[in-house]
Coordinates of C-alpha atoms in Angstrom, one line a residue:
Chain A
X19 CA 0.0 0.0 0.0
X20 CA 1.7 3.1 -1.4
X21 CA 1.7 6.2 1.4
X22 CA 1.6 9.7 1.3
X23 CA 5.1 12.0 1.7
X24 CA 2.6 13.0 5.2
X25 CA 2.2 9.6 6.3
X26 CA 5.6 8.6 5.3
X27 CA 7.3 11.5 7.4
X28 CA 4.8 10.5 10.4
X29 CA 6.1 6.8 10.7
X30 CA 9.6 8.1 10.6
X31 CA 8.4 10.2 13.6
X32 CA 6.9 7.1 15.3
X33 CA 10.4 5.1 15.5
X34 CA 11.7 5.0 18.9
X35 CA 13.6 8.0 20.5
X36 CA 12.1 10.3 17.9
X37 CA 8.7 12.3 19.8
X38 CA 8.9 9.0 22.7
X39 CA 11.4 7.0 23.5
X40 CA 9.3 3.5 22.9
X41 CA 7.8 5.0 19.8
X42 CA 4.4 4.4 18.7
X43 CA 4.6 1.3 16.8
X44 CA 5.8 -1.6 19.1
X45 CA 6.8 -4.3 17.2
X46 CA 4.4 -3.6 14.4
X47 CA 6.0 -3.6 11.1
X48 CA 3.3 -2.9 8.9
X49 CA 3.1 0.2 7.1
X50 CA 0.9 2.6 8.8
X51 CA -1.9 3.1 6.6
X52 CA -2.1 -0.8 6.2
X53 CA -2.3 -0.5 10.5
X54 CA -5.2 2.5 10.3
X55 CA -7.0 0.2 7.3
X56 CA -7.1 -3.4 9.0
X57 CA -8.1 -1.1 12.5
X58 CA -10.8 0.4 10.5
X59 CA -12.0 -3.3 9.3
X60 CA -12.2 -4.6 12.5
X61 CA -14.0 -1.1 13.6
X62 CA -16.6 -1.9 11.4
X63 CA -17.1 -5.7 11.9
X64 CA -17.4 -4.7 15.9
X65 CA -20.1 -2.1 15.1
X66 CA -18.1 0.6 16.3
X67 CA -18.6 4.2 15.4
X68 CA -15.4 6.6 15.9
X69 CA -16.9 9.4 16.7
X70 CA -18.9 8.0 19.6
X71 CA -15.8 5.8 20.6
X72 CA -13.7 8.9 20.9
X73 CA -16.7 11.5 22.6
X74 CA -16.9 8.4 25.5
X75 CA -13.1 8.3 25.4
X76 CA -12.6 12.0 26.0
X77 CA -15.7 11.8 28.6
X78 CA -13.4 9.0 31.0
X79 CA -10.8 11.4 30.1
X80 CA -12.1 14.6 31.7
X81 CA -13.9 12.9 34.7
X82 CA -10.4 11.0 35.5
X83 CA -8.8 14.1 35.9
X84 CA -11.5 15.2 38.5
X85 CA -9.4 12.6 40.9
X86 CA -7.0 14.8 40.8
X87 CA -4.5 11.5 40.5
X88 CA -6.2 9.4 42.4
X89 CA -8.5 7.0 41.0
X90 CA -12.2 7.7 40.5
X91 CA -15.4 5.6 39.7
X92 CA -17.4 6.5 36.8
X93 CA -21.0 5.9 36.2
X94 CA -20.6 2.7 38.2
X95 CA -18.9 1.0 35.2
X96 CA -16.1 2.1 35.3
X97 CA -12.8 2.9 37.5
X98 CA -10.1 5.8 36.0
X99 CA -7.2 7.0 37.2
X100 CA -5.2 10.3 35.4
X101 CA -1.7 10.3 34.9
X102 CA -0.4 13.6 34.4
X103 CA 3.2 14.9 33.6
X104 CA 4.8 18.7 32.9
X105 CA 4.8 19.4 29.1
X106 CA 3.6 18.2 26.0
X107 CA 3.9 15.6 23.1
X108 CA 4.0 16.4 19.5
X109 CA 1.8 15.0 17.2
X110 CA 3.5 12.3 14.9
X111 CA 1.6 13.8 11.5
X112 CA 2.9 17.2 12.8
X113 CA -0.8 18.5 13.3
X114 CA -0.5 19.7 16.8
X115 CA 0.8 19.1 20.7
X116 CA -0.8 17.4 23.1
X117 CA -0.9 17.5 27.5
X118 CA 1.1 14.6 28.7
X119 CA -1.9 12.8 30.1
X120 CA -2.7 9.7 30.0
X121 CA -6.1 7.8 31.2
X122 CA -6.1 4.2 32.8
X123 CA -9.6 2.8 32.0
X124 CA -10.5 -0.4 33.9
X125 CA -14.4 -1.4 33.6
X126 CA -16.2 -2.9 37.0
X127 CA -18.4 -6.1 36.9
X128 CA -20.6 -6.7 39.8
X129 CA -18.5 -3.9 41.7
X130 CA -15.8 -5.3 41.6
X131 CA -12.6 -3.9 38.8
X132 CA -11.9 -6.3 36.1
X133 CA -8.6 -7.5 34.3
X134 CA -10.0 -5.3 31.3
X135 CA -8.5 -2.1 31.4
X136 CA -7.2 0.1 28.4
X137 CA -4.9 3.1 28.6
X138 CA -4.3 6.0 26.4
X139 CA -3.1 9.6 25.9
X140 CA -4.7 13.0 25.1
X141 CA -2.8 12.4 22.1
X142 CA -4.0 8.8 21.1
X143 CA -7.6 10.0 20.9
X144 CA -6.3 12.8 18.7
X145 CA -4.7 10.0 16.4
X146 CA -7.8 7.7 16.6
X147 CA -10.2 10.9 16.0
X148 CA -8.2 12.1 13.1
X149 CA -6.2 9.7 12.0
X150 CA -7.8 6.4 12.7
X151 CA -4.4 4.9 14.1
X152 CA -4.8 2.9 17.1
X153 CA -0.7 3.0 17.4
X154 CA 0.6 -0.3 16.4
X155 CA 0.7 -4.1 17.9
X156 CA 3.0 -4.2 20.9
X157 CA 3.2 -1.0 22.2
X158 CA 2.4 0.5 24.8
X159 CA -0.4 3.0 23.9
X160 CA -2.1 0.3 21.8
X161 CA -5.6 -0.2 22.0
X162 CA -7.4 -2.8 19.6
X163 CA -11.0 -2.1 18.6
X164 CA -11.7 -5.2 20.3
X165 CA -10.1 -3.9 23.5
X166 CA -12.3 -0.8 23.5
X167 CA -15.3 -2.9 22.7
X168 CA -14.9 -5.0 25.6
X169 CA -13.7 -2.5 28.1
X170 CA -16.3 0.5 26.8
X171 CA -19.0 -1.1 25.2
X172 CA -19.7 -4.1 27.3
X173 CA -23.2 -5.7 27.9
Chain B
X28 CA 20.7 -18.7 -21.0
X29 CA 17.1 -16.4 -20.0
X30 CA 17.5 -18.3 -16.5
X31 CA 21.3 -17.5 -16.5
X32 CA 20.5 -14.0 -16.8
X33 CA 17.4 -13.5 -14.4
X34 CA 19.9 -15.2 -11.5
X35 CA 22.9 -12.9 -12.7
X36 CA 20.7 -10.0 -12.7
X37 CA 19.0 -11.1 -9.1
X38 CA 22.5 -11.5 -7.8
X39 CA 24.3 -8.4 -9.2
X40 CA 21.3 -5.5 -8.5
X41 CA 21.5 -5.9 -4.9
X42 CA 25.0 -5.5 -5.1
X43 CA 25.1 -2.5 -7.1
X44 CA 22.3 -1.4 -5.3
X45 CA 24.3 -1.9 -2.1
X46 CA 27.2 -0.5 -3.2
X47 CA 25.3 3.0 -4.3
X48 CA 23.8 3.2 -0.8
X49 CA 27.7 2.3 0.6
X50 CA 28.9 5.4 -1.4
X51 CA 25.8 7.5 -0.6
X52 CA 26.6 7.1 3.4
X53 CA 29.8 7.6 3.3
X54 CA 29.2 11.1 1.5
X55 CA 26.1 11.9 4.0
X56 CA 28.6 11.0 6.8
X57 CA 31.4 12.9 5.4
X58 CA 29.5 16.0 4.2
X59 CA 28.0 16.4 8.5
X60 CA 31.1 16.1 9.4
X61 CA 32.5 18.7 7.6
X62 CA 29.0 20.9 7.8
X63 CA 28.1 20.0 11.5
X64 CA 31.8 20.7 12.1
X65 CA 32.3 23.6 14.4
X66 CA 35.6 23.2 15.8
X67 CA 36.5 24.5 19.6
X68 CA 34.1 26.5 20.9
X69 CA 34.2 28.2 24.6
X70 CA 30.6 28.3 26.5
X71 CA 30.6 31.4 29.6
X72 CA 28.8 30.6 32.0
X73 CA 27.2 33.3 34.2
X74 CA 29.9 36.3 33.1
X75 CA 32.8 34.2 33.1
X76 CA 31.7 32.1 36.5
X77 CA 32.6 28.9 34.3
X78 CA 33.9 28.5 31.0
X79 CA 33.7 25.4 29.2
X80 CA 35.9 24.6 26.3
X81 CA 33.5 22.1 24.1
X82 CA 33.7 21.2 20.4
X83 CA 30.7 22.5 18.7
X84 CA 27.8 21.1 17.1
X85 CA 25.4 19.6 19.7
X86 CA 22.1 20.5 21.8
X87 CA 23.4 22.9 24.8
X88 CA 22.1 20.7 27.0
X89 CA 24.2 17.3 26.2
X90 CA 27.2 19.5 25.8
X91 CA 26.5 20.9 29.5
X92 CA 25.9 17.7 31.1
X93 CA 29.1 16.1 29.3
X94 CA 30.9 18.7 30.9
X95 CA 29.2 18.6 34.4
X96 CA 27.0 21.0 34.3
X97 CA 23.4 19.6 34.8
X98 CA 20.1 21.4 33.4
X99 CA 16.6 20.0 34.7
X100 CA 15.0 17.8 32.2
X101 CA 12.0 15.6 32.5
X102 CA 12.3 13.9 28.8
X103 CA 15.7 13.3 27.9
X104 CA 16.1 16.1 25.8
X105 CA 13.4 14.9 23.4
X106 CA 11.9 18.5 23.5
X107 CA 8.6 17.6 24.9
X108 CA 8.8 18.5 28.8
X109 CA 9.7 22.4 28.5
X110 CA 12.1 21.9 31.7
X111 CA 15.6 23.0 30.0
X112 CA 15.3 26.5 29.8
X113 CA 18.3 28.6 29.8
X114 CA 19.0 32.2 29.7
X115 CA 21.4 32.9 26.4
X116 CA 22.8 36.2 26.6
X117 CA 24.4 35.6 22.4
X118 CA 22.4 36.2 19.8
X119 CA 22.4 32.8 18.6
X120 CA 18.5 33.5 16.3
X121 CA 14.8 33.3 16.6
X122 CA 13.6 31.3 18.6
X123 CA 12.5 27.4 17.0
X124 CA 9.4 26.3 16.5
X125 CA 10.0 23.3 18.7
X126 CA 10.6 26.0 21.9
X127 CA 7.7 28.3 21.7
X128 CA 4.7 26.1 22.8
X129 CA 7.3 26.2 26.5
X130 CA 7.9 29.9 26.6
X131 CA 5.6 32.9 27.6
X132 CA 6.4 36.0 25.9
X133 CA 8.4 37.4 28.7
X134 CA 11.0 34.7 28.6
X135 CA 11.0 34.5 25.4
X136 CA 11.7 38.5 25.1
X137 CA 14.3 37.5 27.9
X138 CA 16.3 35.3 25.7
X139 CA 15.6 32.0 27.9
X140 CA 15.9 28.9 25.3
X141 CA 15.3 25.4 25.6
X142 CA 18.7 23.9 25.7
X143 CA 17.7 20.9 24.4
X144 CA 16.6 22.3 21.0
X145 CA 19.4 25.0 20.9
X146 CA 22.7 23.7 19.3
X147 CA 25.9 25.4 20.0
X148 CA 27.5 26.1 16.8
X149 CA 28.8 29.4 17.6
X150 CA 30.8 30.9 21.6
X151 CA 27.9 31.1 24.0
X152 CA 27.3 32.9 26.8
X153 CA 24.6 32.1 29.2
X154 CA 23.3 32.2 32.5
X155 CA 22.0 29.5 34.9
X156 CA 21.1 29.5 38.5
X157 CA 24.2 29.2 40.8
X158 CA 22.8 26.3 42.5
X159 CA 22.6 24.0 39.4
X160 CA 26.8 24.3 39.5
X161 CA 26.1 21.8 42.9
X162 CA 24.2 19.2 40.6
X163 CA 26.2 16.4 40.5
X164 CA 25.3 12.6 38.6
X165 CA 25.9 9.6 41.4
X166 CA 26.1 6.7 40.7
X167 CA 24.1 4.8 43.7
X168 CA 23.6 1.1 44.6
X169 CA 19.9 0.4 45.1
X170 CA 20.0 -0.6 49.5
X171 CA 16.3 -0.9 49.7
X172 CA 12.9 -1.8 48.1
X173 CA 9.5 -1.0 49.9
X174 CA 6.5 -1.6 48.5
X175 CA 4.0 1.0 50.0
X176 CA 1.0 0.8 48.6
X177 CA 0.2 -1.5 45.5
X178 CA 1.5 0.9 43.2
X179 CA 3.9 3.2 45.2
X180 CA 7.7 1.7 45.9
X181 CA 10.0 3.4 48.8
X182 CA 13.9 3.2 46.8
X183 CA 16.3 4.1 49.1
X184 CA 19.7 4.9 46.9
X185 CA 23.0 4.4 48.5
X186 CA 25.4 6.9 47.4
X187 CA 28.9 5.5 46.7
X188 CA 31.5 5.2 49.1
X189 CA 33.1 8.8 50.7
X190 CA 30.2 11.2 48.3
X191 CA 28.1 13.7 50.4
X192 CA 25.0 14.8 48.5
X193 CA 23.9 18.3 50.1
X194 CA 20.2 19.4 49.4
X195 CA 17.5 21.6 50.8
X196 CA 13.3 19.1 51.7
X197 CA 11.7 19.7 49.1
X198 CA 14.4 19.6 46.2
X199 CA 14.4 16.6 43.8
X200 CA 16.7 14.3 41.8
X201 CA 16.3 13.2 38.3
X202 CA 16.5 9.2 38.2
X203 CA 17.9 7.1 35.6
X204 CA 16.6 3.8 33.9
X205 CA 19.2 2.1 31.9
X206 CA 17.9 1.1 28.0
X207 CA 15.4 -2.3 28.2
X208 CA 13.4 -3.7 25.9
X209 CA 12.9 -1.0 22.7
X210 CA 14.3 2.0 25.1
X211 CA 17.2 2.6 23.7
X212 CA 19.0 5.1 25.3
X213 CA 19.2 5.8 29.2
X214 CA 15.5 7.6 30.5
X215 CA 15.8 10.0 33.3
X216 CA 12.3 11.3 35.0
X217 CA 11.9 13.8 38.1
X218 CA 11.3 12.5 41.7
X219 CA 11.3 14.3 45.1
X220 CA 13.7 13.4 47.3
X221 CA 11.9 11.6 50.3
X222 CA 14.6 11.1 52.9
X223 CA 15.7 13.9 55.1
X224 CA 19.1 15.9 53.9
X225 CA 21.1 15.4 57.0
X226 CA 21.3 12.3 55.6
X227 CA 23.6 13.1 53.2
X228 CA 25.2 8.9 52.1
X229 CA 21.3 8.7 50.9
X230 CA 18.7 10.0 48.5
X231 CA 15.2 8.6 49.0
X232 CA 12.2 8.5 46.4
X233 CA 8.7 7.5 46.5
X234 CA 7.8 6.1 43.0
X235 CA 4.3 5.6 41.8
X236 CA 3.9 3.1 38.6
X237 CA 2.4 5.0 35.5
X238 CA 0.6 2.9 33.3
X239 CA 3.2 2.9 29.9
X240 CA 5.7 4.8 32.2
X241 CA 9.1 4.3 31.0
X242 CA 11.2 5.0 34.3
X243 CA 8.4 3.9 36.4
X244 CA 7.6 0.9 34.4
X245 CA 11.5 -0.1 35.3
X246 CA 11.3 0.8 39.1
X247 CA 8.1 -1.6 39.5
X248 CA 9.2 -4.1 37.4
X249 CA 13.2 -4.3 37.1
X250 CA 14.9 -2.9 39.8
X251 CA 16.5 -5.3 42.1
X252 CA 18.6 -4.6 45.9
X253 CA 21.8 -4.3 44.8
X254 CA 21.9 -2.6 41.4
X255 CA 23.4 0.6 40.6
X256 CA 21.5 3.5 39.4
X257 CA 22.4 6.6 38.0
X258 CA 21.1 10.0 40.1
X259 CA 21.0 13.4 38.9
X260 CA 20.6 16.3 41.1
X261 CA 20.0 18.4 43.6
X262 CA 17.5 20.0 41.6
X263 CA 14.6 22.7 42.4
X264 CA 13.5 25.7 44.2
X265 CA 10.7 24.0 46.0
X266 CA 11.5 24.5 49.7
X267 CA 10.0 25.8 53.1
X268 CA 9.6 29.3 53.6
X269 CA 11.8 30.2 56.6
X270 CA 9.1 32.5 57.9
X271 CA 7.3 30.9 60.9
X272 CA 3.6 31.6 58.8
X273 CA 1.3 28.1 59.1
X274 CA 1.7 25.6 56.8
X275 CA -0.7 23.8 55.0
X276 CA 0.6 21.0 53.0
X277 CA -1.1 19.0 50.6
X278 CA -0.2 15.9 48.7
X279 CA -1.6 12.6 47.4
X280 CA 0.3 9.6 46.3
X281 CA 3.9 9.5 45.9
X282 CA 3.5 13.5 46.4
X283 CA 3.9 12.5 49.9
X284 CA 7.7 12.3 49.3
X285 CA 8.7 16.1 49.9
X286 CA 6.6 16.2 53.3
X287 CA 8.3 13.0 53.9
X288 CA 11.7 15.1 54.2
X289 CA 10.4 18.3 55.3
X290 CA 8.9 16.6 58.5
X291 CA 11.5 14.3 59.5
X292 CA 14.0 17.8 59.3
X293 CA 11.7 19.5 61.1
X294 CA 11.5 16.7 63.8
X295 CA 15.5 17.1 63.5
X296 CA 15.7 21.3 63.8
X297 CA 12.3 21.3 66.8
X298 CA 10.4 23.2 64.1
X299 CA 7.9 21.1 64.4
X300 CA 7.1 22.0 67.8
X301 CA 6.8 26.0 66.6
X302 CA 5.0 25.9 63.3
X303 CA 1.9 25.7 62.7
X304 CA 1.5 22.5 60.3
X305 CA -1.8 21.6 59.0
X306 CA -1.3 18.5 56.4
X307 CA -3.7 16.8 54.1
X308 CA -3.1 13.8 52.1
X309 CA -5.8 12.6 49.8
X310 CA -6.7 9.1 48.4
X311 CA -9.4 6.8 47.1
X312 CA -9.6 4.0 49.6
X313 CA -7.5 2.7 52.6
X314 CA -4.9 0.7 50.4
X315 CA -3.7 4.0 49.1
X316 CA -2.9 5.3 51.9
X317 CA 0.7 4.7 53.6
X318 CA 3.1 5.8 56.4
X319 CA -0.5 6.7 58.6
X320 CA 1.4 5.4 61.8
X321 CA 4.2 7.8 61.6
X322 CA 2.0 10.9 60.6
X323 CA -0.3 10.0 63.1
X324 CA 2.2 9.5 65.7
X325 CA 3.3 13.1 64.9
X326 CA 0.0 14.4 65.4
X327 CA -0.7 12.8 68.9
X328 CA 2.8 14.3 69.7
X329 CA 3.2 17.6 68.6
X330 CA 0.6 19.7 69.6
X331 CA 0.6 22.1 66.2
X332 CA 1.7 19.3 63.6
X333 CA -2.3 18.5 62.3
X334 CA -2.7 15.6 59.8
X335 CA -5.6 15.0 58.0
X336 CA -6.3 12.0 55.5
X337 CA -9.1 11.6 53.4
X338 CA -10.6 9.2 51.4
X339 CA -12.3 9.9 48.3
X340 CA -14.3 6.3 47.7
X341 CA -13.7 4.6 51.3
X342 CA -15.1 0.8 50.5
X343 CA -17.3 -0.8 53.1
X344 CA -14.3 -3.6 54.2
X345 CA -12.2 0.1 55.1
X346 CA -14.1 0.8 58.2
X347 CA -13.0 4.2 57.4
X348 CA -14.5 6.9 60.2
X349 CA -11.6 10.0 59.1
X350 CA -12.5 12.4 56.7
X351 CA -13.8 11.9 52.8
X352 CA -14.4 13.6 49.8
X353 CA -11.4 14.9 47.2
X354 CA -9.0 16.6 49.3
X355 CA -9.8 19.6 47.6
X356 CA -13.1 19.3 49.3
X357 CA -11.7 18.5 52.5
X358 CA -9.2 21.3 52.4
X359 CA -11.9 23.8 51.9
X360 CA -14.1 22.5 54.7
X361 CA -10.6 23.1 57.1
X362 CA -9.4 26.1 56.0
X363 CA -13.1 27.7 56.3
X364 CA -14.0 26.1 60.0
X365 CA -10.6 24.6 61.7
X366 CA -7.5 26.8 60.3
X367 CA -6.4 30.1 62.4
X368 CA -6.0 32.2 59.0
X369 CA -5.6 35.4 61.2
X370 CA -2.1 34.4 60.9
X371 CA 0.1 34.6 57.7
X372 CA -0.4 31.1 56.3
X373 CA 1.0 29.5 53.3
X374 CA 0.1 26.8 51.2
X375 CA 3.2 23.8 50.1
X376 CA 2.3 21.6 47.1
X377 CA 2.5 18.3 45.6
X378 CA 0.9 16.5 43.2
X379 CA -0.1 16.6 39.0
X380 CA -0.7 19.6 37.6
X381 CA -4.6 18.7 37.2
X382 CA -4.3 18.6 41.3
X383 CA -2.1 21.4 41.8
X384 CA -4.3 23.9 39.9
X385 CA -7.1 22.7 42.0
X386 CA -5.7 23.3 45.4
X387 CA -5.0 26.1 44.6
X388 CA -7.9 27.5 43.5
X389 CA -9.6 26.6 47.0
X390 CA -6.5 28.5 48.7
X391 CA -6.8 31.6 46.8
X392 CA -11.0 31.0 47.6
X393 CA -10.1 31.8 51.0
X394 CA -7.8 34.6 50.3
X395 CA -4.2 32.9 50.3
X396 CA -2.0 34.8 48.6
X397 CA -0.8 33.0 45.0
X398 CA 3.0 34.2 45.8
X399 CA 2.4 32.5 48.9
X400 CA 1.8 28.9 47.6
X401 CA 4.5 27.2 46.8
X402 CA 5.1 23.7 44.2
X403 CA 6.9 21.8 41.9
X404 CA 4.9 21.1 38.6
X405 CA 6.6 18.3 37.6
X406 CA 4.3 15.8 38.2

């Protein structure tokens, strides 16, 4: 899958040690746009819409930060905890910075947290909203469609 | 003789193709070093405090630290933290796009630059606080491992044999994880010192695990007794007032560490039995909450040292009967019904930004002075 000079200069900016030192690719070494397409596929097959997937993401962002680091519980489904650091990180696609937050998702059965938890950054719903990339297999900041279905859109 | 050909031809492009890219990086690697080649340049330091003699060519800040002068930085240099800055008296240009999201308009009409974006390709002259010429790297052997809470380690860093570290409570260090896994380089991330500065063969730190956390991540899941770790530091100009005004301290998780300090040198000087001291320490349920036997211990004992905890979702199995709510919550109820603020009183600080903004906006509620609150925003 051929990409753009823009999407070419953002994976060079997702390799390790260039905006993070981990990167935002783990071990994935599939083009980008082949990443954002396959994500998109499985999006769909989940029944998962992005623009309600990111407005619930953002929600669980803002009301973590109301525990001012500690965590909080959410609706009763959920527990989140805000991790917040001095400065900002750069967009990969050069398209903006972001607040070094991150949100720690984990969703409560029966009262109780779960194993199910996802994480991400200010700036990984600014990829998924824009950009569709869900970062890639292996790293850190990776959330699957399936992931998010489970942990945010569970019966 | 087609098939000949084809495995000829598969063999010999690679090679020529090989051999271009050979040539290509020897000229790129050539060509910077005759470009990026600045030769011997000479870096004043605070009107000719400290001159360094460095060869040109890289960020201010790496050529500082390989020279022994340490500048704060939270990321590594990666540009992304806004903790380097630097006062450059040269004119060394405009400022870069990759500084102005750190800088408000009065440093940058002040000349202050983010040392890890600035290279030195030209003599320098710049100005630092004195105190950073007392930052030294130690390397430490790792004597101790507490787990506090379920995510919250005690490390308690030996320094090596015959070094003294001299710092003021409140000051922090900037702690290195070696490369693992994908990390490549050495990580360094800021952490309050915990342990009190008269003992100076030690550095402390409480260190909470961040989800995805590089250093953290390590601490939690790496460190072992034993090891040796790298230590940057004194660093910081958080630090009790000397003033005698009441304190109020507030903290939550490993933001504990600084009070940690401060108390256990006030226990050393008898401040503690002159001050005011009114202390809150925030968290969700019971299990967060660590060291409640000393703090309270100081509370029975010294009649002005107050220590409040609160719990912000106490669970049923917490028999919790103290205080609850966000500490922000709680710290309003004191300072409107329990806390004498006929006296001068001023507020101490640490936590994330997201919980720093929101003490203080409940301090300067009750007509605390901003210049009178005092924090770290590192995080």
């Amino acid at each position: 899958m051929k990409m753009s000079p823009e999407y070419t200069k953002a994976q060079a900016n997702m390799q390790p040690g260039v905006i993070t030192s981990d990167g935002f690719l783990g071990n994935d070494e599939r083009p980008i746009v082949e990443i954002i397409a396959d994500d998109e596929a499985e999006m769909k097959r989940a029944s998962l819409e992005f623009d309600e997937t990111v407005a619930l993401m953002r929600h669980l962002l803002n009301e973590s930060r109301k525990g001012l680091g500690e965590p909080v519980t959410v609706d009763g489904k959920w527990i989140v905890q805000a991790f917040e650091a001095r400065g900002f990180l750069a967009s990969p696609f050069e398209d903006g910075i972001f607040r070094k937050i991150n949100a720690k998702v984990t969703l409560i059965h029966e009262g109780e947290p779960t194993e199910h938890s996802i994480l991400y950054s200010d700036l990984s719903l600014h990829l998924i909203e824009k950009r569709h990339f869900f970062q890639g297999k292996g790293g850190s900041f990776r959330i699957s469609p399936a992931a998010i279905k489970r942990v945010l859109f569970a019966d | 003789m087609e098939t000949s050909g084809a495995i000829i031809q598969a063999f010999i492009a690679p090679l020529v193709i090989g051999g271009i890219s050979a040539v290509l990086g020897a000229l790129i690697s050539i060509t910077d070093k005759i470009v990026n080649n600045y030769g011997d340049l000479v870096i004043d330091i605070n009107s000719g405090k400290r001159e360094l003699e460095i060869k040109g060519g890289a960020a201010l800040l790496l050529t500082l630290a390989e020279n022994g002068i340490f500048i704060p930085s939270a990321c590594g240099g990666r540009g992304s933290c806004g903790a380097c800055k630097v006062k450059v008296v040269s004119d060394i240009g405009p400022h870069l796009p990759t500084e102005t999201p750190f800088l408000a308009k009065e440093e940058m009409a002040d000349n202050i630059r983010l040392s890890c974006q600035v290279k030195v390709k030209e003599n320098f002259q710049i100005e630092i606080p004195d105190s950073l010429f007392n930052v030294k790297q130690y390397e430490g052997t790792i004597e101790r491992i507490v787990n506090l809470t379920h995510d919250i380690k005690e490390v308690y860093v030996k320094l090596p044999e015959g070094e003294e570290i001299d710092f003021v409570c409140g000051q922090y260090g900037q702690f290195e994880a070696p490369p693992y896994n994908k990390i490549k380089t050495p990580t360094q991330r800021a952490y309050s010192m915990s342990s009190a500065p008269s003992d100076k063969n030690h550095l402390e730190f409480l260190i909470r695990l961040v989800p995805g956390g590089i250093v953290t991540t390590y601490v939690h899941e790496r460190l072992t007794e034993g090891q040796k770790i790298n230590v940057v530091g004194p660093f910081g100009d958080f630090n009790v007032k000397d003033t005698g005004a009441t304190m109020i301290g507030v903290a939550g998780g490993s933001g504990m560490a600084p009070f940690k300090s401060i108390f256990n040198h006030m226990t050393d000087t008898g401040e503690i039995q002159t001050r005011e001291i009114w202390y809150f320490f925030g968290a969700r349920t019971k299990d967060d909450l660590f060291y409640l036997d000393w703090l309270n211990e100081l509370d029975a004992k010294y009649e002005k040292f107050h220590f409040v905890a609160a719990l912000s979702e106490p669970q049923p199995e917490d028999d919790w009967e103290g205080e609850t709510g966000l500490i922000t919550e709680v710290l309003a109820r004191y300072l409107a019904e329990r806390v004498d603020r006929t006296q001068p009183v001023e507020g101490y600080l640490c936590g994330s930004p997201g919980m720093l903004d929101a003490c203080m906006a409940v301090m300067r509620q009750f007509d605390m002075r901003e210049d009178k609150i005092y924090f770290d925003k590192f995080a």
